[in-house]
Structure formats: C-alpha cells, structure tokens
mmCIF file of C-alpha atoms and ligand atoms in Angstrom:
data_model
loop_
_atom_site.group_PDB
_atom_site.id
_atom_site.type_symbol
_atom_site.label_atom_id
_atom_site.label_comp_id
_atom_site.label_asym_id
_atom_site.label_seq_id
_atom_site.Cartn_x
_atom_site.Cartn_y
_atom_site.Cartn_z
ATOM 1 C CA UNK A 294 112.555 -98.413 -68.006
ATOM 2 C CA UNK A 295 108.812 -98.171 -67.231
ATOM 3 C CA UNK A 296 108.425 -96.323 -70.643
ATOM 4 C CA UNK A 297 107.648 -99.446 -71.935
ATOM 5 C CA UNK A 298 105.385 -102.289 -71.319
ATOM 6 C CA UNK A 299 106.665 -105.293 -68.509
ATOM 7 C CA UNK A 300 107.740 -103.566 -65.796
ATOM 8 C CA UNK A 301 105.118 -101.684 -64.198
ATOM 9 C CA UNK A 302 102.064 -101.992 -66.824
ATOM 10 C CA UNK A 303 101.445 -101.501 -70.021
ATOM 11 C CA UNK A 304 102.336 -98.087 -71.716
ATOM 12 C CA UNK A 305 101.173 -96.314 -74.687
ATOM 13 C CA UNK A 306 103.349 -94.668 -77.301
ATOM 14 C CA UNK A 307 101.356 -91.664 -76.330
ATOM 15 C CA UNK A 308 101.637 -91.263 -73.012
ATOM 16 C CA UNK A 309 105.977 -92.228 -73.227
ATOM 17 C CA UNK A 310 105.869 -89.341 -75.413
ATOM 18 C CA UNK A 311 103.845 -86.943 -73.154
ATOM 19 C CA UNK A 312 105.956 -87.820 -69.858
ATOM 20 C CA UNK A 313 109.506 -87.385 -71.886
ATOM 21 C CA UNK A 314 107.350 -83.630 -72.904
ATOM 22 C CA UNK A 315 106.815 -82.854 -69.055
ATOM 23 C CA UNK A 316 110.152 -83.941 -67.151
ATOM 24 C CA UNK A 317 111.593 -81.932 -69.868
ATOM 25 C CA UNK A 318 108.793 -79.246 -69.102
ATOM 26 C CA UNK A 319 109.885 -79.369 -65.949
ATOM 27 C CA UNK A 320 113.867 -78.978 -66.719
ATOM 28 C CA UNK A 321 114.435 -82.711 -66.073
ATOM 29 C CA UNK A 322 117.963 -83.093 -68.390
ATOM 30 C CA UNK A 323 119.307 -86.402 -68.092
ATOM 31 C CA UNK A 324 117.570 -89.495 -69.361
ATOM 32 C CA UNK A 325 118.844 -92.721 -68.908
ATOM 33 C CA UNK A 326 117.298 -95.715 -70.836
ATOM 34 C CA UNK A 327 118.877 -99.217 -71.913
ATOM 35 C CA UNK A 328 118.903 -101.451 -74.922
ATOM 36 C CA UNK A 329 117.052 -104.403 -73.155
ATOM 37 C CA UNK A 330 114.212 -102.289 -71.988
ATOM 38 C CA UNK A 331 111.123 -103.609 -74.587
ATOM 39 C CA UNK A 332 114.057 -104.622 -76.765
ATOM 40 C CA UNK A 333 115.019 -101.749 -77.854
ATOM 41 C CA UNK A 334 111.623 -99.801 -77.379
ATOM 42 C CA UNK A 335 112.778 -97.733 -74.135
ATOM 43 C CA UNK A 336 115.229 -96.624 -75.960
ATOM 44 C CA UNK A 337 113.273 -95.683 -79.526
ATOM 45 C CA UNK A 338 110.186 -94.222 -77.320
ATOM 46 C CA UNK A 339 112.951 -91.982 -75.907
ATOM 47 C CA UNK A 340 114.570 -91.038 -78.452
ATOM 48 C CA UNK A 341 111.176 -89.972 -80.466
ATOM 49 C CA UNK A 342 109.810 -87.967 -77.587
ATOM 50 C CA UNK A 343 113.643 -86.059 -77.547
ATOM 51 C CA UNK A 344 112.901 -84.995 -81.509
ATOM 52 C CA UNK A 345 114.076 -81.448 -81.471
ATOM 53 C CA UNK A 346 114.805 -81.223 -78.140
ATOM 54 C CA UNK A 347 118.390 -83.509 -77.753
ATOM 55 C CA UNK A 348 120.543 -80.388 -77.325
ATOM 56 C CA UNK A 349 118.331 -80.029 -73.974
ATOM 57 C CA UNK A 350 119.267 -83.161 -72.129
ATOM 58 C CA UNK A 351 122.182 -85.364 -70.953
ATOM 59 C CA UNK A 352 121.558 -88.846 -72.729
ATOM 60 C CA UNK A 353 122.339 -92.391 -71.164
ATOM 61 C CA UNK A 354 122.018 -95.757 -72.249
ATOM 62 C CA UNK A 355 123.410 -98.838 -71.477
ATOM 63 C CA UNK A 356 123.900 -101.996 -72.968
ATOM 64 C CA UNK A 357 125.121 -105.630 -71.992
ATOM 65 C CA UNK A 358 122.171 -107.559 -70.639
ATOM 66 C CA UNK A 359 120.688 -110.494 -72.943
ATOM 67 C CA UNK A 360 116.562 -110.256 -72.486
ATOM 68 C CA UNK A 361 116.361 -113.203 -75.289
ATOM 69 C CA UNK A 362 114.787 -116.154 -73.799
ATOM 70 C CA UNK A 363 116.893 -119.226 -74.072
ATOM 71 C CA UNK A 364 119.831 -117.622 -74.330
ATOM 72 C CA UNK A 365 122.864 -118.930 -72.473
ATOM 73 C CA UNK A 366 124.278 -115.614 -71.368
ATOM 74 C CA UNK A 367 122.187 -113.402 -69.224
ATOM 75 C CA UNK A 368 125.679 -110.515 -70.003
ATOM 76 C CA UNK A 369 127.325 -110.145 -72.947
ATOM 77 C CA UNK A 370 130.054 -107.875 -72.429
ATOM 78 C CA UNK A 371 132.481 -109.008 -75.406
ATOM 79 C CA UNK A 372 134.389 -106.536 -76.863
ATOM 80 C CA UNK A 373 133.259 -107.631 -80.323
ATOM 81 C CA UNK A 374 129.505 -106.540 -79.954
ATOM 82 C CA UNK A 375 129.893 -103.230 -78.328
ATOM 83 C CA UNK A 376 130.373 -101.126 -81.453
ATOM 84 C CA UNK A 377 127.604 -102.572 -82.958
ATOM 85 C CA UNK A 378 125.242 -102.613 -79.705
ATOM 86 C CA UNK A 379 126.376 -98.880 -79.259
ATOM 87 C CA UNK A 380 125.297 -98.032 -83.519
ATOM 88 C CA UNK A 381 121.945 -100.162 -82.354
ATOM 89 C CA UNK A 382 121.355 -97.778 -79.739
ATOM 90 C CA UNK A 383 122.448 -94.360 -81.423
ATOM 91 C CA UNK A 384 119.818 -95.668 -84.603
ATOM 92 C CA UNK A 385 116.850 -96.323 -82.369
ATOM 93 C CA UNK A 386 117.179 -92.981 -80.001
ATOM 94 C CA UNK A 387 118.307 -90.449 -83.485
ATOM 95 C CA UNK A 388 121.018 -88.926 -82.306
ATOM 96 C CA UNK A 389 124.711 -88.944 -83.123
ATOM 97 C CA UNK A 390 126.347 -88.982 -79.525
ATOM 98 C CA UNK A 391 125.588 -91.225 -76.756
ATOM 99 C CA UNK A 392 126.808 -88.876 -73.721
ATOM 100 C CA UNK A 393 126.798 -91.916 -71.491
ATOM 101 C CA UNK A 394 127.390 -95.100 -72.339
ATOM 102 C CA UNK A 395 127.122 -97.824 -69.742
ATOM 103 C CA UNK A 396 127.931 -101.739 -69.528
ATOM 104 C CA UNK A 397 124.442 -102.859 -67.930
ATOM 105 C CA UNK A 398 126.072 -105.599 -65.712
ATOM 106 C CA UNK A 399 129.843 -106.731 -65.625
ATOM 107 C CA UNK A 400 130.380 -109.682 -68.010
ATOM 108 C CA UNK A 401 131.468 -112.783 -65.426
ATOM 109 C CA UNK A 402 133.290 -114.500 -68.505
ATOM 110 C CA UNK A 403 135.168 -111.338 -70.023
ATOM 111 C CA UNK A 404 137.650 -109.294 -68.003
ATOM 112 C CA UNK A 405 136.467 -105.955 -67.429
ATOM 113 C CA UNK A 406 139.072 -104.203 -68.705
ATOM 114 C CA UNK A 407 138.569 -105.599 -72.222
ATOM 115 C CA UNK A 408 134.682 -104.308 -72.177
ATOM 116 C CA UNK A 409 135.690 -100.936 -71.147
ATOM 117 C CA UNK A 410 138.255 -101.054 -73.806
ATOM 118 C CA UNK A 411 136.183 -101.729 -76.415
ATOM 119 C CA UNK A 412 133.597 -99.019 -74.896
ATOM 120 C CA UNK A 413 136.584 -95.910 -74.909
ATOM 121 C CA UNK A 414 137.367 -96.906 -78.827
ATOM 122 C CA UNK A 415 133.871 -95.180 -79.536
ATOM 123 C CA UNK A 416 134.898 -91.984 -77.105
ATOM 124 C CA UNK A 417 138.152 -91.795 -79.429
ATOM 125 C CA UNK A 418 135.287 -91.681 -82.390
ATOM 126 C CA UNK A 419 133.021 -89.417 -80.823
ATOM 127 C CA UNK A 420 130.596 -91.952 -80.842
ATOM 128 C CA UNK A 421 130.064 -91.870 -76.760
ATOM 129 C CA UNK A 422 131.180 -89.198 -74.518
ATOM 130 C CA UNK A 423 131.456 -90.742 -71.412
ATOM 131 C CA UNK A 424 132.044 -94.293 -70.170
ATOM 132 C CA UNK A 425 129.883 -95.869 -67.077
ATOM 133 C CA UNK A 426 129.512 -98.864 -65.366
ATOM 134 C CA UNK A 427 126.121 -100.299 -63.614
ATOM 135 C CA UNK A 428 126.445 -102.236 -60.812
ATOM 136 C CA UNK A 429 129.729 -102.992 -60.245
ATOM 137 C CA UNK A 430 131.965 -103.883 -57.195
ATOM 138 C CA UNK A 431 134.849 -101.425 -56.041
ATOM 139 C CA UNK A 432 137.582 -104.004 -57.131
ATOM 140 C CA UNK A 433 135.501 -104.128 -61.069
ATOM 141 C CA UNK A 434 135.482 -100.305 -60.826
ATOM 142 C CA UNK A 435 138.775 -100.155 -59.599
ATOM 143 C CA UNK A 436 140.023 -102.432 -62.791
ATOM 144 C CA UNK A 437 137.945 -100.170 -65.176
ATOM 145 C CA UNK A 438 139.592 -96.924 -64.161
ATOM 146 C CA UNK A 439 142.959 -98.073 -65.000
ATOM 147 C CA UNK A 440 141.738 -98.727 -68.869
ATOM 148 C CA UNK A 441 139.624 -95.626 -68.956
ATOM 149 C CA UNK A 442 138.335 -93.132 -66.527
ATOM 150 C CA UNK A 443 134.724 -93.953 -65.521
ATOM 151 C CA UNK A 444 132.507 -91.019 -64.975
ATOM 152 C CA UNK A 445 129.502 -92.764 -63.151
ATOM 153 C CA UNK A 446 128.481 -96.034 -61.366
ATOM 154 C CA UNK A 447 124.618 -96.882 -61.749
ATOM 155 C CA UNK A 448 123.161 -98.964 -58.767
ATOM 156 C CA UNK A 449 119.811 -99.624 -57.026
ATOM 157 C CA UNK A 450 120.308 -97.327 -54.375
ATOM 158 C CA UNK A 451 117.362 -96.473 -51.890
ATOM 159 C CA UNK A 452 116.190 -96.571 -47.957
ATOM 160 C CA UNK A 453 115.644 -100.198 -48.957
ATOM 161 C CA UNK A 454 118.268 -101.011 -50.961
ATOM 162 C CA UNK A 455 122.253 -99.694 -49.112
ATOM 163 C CA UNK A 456 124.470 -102.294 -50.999
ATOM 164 C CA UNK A 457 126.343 -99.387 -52.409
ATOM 165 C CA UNK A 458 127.341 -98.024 -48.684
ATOM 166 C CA UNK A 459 129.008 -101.292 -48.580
ATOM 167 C CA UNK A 460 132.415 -98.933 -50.647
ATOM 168 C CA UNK A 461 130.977 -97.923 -54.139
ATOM 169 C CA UNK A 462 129.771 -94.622 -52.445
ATOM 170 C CA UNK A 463 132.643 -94.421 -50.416
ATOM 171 C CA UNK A 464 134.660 -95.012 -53.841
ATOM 172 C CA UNK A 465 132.346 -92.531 -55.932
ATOM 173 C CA UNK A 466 132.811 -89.676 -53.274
ATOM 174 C CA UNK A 467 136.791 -90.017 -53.597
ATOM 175 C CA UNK A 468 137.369 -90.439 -57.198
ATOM 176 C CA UNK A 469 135.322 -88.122 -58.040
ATOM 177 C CA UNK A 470 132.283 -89.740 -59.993
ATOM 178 C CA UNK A 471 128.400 -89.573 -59.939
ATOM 179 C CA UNK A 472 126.406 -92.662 -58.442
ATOM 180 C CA UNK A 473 123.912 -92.983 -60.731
ATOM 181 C CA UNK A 474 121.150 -94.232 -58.031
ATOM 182 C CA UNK A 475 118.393 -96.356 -59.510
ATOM 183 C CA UNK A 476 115.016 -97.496 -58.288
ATOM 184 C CA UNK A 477 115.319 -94.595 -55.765
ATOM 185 C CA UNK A 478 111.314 -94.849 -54.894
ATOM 186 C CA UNK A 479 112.172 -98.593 -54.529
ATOM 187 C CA UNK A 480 109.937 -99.251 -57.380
ATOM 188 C CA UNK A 481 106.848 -97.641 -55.992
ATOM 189 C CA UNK A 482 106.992 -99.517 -52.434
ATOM 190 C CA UNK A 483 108.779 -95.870 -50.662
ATOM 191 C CA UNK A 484 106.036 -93.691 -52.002
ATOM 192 C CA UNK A 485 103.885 -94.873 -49.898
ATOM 193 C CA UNK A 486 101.113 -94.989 -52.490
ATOM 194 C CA UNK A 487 101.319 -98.880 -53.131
ATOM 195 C CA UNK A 488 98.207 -100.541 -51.651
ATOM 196 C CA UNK A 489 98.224 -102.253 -48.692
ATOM 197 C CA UNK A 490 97.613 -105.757 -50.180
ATOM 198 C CA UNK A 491 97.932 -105.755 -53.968
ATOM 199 C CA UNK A 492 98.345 -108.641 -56.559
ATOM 200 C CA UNK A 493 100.462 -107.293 -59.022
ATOM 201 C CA UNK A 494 99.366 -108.344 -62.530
ATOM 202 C CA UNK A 495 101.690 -110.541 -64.294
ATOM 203 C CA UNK A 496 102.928 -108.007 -66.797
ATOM 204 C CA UNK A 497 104.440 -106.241 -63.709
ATOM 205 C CA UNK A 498 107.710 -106.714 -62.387
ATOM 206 C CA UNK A 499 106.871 -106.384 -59.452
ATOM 207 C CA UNK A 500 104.528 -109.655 -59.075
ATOM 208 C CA UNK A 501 108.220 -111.388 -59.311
ATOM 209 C CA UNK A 502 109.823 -109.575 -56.521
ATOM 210 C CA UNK A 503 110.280 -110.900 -52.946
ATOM 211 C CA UNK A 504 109.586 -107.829 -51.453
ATOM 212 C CA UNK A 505 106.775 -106.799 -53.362
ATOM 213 C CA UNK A 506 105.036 -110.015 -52.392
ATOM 214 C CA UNK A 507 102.667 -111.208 -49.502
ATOM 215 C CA UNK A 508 103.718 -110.943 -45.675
ATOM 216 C CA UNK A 509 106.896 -109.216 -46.847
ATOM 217 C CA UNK A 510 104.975 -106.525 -48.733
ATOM 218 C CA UNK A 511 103.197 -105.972 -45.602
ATOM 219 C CA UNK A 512 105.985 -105.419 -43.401
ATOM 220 C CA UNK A 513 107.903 -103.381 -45.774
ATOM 221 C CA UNK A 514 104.702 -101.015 -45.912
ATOM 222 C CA UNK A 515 105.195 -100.762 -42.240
ATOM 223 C CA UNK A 516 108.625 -99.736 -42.569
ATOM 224 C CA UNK A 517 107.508 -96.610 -45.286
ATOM 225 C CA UNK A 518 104.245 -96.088 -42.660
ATOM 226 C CA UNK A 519 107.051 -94.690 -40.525
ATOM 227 C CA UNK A 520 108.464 -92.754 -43.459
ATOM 228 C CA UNK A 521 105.028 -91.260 -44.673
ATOM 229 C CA UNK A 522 104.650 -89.977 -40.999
ATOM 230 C CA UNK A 523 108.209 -88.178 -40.920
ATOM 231 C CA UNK A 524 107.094 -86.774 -44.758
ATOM 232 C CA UNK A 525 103.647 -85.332 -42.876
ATOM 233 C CA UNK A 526 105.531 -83.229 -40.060
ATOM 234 C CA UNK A 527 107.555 -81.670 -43.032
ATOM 235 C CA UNK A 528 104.171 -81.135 -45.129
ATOM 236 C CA UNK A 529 106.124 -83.176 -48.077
ATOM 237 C CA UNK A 530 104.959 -86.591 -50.069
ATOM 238 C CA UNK A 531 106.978 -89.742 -49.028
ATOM 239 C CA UNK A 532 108.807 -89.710 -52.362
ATOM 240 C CA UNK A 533 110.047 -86.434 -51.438
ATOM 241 C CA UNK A 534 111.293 -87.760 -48.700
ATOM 242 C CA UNK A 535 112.560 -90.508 -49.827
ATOM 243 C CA UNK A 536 114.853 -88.878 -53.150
ATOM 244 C CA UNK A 537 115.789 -86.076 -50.197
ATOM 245 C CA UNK A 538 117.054 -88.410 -47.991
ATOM 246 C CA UNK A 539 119.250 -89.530 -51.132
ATOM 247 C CA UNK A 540 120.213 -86.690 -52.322
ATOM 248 C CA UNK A 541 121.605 -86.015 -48.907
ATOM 249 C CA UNK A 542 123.890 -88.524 -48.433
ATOM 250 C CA UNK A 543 126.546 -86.832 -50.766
ATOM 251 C CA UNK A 544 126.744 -84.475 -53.933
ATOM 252 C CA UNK A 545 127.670 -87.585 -55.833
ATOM 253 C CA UNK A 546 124.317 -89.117 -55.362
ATOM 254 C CA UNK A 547 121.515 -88.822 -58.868
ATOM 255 C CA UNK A 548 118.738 -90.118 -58.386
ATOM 256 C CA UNK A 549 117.279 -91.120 -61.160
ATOM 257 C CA UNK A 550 113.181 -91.891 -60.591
ATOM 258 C CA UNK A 551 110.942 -93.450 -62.937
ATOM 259 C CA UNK A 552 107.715 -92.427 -63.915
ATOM 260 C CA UNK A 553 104.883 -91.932 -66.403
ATOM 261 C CA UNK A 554 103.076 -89.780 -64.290
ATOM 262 C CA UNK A 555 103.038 -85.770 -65.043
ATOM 263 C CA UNK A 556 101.940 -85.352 -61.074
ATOM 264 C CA UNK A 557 105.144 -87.498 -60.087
ATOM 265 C CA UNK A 558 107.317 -86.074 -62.283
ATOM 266 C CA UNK A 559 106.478 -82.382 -60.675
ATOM 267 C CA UNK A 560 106.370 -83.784 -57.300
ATOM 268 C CA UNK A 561 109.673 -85.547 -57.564
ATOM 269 C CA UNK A 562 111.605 -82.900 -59.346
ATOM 270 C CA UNK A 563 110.329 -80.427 -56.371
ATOM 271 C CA UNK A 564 112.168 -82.796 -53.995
ATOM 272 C CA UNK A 565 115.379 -81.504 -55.517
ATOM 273 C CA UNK A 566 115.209 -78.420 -53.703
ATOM 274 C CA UNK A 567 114.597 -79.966 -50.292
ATOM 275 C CA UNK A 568 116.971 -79.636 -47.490
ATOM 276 C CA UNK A 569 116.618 -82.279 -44.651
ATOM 277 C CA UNK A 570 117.394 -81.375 -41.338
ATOM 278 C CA UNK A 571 119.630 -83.683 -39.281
ATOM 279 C CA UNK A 572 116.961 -85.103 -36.634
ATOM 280 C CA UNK A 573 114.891 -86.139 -39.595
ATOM 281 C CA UNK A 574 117.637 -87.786 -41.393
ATOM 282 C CA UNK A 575 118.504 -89.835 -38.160
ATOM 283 C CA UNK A 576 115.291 -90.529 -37.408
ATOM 284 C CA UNK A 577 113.884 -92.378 -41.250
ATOM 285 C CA UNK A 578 117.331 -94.063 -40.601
ATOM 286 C CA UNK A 579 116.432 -95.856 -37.482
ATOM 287 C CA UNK A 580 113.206 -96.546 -38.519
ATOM 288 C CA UNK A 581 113.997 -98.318 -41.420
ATOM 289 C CA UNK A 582 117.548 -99.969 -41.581
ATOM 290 C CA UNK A 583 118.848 -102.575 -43.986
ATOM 291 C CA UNK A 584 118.398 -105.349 -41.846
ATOM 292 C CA UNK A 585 114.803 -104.248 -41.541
ATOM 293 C CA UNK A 586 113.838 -104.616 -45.013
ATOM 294 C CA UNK A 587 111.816 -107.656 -45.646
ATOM 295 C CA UNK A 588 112.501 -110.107 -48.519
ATOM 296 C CA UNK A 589 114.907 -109.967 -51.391
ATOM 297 C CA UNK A 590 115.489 -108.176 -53.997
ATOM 298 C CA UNK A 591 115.773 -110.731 -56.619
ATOM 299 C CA UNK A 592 114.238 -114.085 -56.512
ATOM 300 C CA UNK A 593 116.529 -116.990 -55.621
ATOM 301 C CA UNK A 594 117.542 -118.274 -58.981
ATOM 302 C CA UNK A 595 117.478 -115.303 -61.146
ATOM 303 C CA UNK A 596 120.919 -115.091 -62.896
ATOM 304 C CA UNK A 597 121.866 -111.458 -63.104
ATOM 305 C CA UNK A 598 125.515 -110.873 -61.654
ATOM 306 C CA UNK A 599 125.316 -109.101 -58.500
ATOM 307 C CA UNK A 600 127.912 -106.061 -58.513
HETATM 308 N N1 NAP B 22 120.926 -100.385 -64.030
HETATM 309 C C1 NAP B 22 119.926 -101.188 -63.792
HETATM 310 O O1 NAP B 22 120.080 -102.401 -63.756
HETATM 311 C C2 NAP B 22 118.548 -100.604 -63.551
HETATM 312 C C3 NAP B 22 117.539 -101.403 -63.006
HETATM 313 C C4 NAP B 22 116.288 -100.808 -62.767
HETATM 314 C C5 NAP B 22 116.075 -99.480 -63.089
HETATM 315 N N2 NAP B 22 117.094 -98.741 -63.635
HETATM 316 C C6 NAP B 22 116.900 -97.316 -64.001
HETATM 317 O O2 NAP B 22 116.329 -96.615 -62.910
HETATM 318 C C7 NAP B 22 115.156 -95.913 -63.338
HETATM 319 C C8 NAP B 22 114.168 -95.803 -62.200
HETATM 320 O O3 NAP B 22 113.908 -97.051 -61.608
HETATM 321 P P1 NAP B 22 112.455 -97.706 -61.523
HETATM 322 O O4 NAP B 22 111.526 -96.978 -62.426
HETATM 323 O O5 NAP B 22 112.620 -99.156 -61.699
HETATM 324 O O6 NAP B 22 112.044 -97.502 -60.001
HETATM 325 P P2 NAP B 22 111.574 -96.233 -59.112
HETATM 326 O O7 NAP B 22 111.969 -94.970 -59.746
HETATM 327 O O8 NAP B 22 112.061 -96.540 -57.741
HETATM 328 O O9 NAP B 22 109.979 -96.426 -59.090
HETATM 329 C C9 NAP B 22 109.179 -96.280 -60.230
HETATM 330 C C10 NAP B 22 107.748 -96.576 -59.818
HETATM 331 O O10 NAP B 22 107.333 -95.595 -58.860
HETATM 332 C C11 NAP B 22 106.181 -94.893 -59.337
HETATM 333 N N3 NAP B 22 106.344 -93.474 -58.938
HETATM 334 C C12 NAP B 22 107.318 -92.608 -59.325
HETATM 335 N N4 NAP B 22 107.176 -91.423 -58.692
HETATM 336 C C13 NAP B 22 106.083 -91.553 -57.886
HETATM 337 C C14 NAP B 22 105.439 -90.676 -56.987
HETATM 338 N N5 NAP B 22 105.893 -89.439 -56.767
HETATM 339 N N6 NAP B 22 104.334 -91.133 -56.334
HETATM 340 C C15 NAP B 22 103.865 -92.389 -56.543
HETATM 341 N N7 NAP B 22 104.451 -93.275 -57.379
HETATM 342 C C16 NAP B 22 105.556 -92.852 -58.051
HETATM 343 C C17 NAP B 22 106.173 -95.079 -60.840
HETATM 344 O O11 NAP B 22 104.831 -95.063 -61.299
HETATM 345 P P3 NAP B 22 104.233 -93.845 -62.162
HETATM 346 O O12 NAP B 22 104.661 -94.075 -63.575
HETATM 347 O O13 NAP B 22 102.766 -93.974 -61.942
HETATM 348 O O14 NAP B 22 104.761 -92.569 -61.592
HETATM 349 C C18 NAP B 22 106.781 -96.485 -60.970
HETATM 350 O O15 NAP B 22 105.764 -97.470 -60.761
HETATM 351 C C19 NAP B 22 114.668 -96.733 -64.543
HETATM 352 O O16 NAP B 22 113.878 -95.956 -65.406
HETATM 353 C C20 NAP B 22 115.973 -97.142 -65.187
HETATM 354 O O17 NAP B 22 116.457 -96.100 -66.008
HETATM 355 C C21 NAP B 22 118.307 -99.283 -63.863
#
C-alpha cells in the first residue's frame, strides 16, 4: 500500500522498484497489493519491480473497494465485476495467475456467497489460485466456506489493534487458514520511531487517523515507550518486537509489514527468527491492552464496513 503516493508520503517509481529488489533480496516471497491502492498503481509498481522474478514470490491482490470520489458505494462486491476487476489486476501486475485473490471488504448489499462465487469461477479457469477474504466477521467467513474454501482472512491485526481475538483467530487456528495480519507496526506508531508530536502532512493517511492525532498520539506513544523498553532488555528494535509478539500468537498469524525502507525491510524480516520468551510476552501485554489504546481507528463517519 505505501508503494504509492497517499498513504504515508509520496513515492517514486524508483524507489517502489528498489524496495520490491530488497525484500526480495532478502527472501521476502509474498506480496500483497490491491486494486484501489493509487488506482491501480500499487498494483502496476508491483508488478514491474516482480519482472523476471514472479516465479520467486507468492502474489496477492485484492479487489472490492470503490476509491472514486462521489461514488455511492464505498464496496462493490457484485458478482458481475469480479472477472473483469480480476483481468484489471492480472494486466497491470504482468502475470497470468493471481495466487491470492481477495474481496477487499464484504459487500453490505450482495450476499457473500454470491461474491465468492463469482471469485472460485476464475480458480476453475486458472485465473486465481486461491480465494481470500479481508476483514470479515466469523459468521461472513463462515458463509464463504460453504461456497468455496477460503485459504486466508486479511485484518488489521497488531498490539493496538485485537478485533480479530474477538473469533476470526480463534476461527483461522481451527479451520485451518492463514490470518493475513495487516498494519502489524500499526502504521508506524509501534516502531517507536514516530516523533513525539508530529503533524502529519496532508498527503498522509495518517493526518486522518484518531490515533495518530494530538493528545491521543501522545498517549499511544506512551503505551509503545513501554514496548521500546521491553525491545532494549532483548537488544531488539520495537518493530521486532512488535511482528514477534505476532508471530507468536499462533502459526496462522502473517504479518505482512509495509515499507519502503531497505533498513526496515532487513530489520523486520530478522524479526522472523525471534523467539519470545513467556515473561516478555505477558509483560508488552499488560502494558498495553486494548482498552488502553487511545482513539479510533477510523474517523467517525468514514463508511468502510467494519468486518
Ligand atoms: N486489507 C486492508 O484493508 C488493508 C489496510 C491497510 C493495509 N493493508 C496491507 O497491509 C500492509 C501493511 O500495512 P501498512 O503499511 O498500512 O502498515 P504497517 O506495516 O503497520 O506500517 C507501515 C509504516 O511503518 C513504517 N515502518 C515499517 N517498518 C519500520 C521499521 N522497522 N522502523 C520504522 N518504521 C517502519 C513504514 O515506513 P517506511 O517505508 O519508512 O519503512 C510505514 O510508514 C499494506 O502494504 C497492505 O498490503 C491492508
């Protein structure tokens, strides 16, 4: 997502090429993009920096969420447009295979089962490998199983963000399938390396977010303060910390970090090999709970479904 410019700055063609170069560099193999981010630009950035190199990685993209402004839907999940949101997609990253394919946000006005319908047609045509869902509820899940089976769920997942403990992890563990967790570094704030009073620029996403604003961006950097110092005793970064914490919580748990950075990229691929001991997995978890979390995570009014 932050290959492209509106979400955490602006970002050359250049330097989406060079960071695709290093996570692969570093043997980063699955990529997950979406048709919304820059329009379509995510996903032709990505698939440009992947020339010669597709055979190498585990593709994902998604599709479903309206960025036009105006528009009446924020989700279109009719089963008419996914064939030709899915050729869309396949066009701008050159390749012939989606491996996963993913409805962005459940459709409120069009019965899961039809979207996921329309989604396994392309499986039966080799178009898409697998089938995912991103942010959806048990029950939607549940529902989308008995059209097709669903390999992955994709949902903010992070110290800050435990909506999914509410039964999609519970549900992913059982069944079987990967939690795709996103924002895992909850967008910058858990790596500790956000300023301590910063006025995003209006190209950022951030500027928008609750959290990410005033006297709750102050409290929250309290909250990782407490995280950073845990990270210190174990001579590792708070990122590391945070993805480890993550990646403990079960086997079905991918993170899946952001970032444009060939530093980050190293230093959050190393966290992949950490192993937390117990007292320091209690421990971040007292110090920063859900309830503790300060602000939002969307601002009241924005109409995305909530999973
Ligand atoms: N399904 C959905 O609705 C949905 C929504 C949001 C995101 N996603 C997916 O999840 C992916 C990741 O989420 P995200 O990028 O929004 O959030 P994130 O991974 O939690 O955070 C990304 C931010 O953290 C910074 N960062 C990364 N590693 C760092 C490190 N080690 N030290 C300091 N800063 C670091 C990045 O900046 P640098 O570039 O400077 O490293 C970037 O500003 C997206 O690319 C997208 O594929 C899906």
């Amino acid at each position: 997502m932050g290959l492209v410019d509106g979400y955490y700055g602006p970002v050359s063609d250049d330097q989406a090429d060079r960071a695709v170069g290093q996570a692969l560099d570093l043997g980063i193999n699955l990529f997950d993009t979406a048709d919304s981010y820059g329009s379509g630009e995510g996903e032709r950035r990505l698939g440009h920096a992947l020339t010669g190199r597709r055979d190498q990685v585990f593709l994902a993209t998604k599709f479903g969420l309206l960025t036009e402004p105006g528009s009446d839907r924020v989700v279109d999940g009719r089963p008419g447009i996914v064939r030709s949101r899915a050729e869309d997609s396949l066009r701008r990253l050159g390749t012939d295979t989606i491996d996963l394919f993913q409805l962005h946000r459940i459709d409120p006005q069009v019965p899961v089962e039809d979207t996921v319908g329309a989604m396994a047609e392309l499986v039966g045509e080799g178009k898409v490998r697998y089938v995912g869902l991103s942010e959806a509820n048990p029950e939607q899940l549940r529902r989308a199983m008995l059209t097709h089976p669903v390999v992955s769920v994709q949902s903010e997942y992070s110290l800050f963000e435990r909506g999914v403990e509410g039964g999609v992890l519970a549900g992913c563990v059982r069944f079987g399938y990967g939690l795709l967790a996103f924002a895992p570094l909850g967008k910058g704030l858990l790596t500790g390396k956000l300023q301590q009073v910063r006025d995003f620029d209006q190209g950022d996403l951030r500027s928008k977010l609750p959290r990410f604003g005033g006297e709750h961006l102050r409290r929250n950097q309290e909250l990782v303060a407490a995280l950073t110092a845990s990270a210190d005793q174990l001579s590792i970064t708070t990122a590391q910390l945070a993805l480890a914490w993550l990646l403990s919580r079960s086997p079905a748990v991918v993170p899946i970090p952001g970032s444009t950075s060939a530093a980050h990229l190293a230093e959050n691929a190393a966290a992949a090999d950490l192993d937390l001991p117990a007292e320091v997995i209690s421990s971040i978890e007292s110090a920063i709970t859900a309830e503790s979390v300060s602000g939002d995570r969307y601002p009241a009014g924005w109409r995305l479904p909530r999973g």
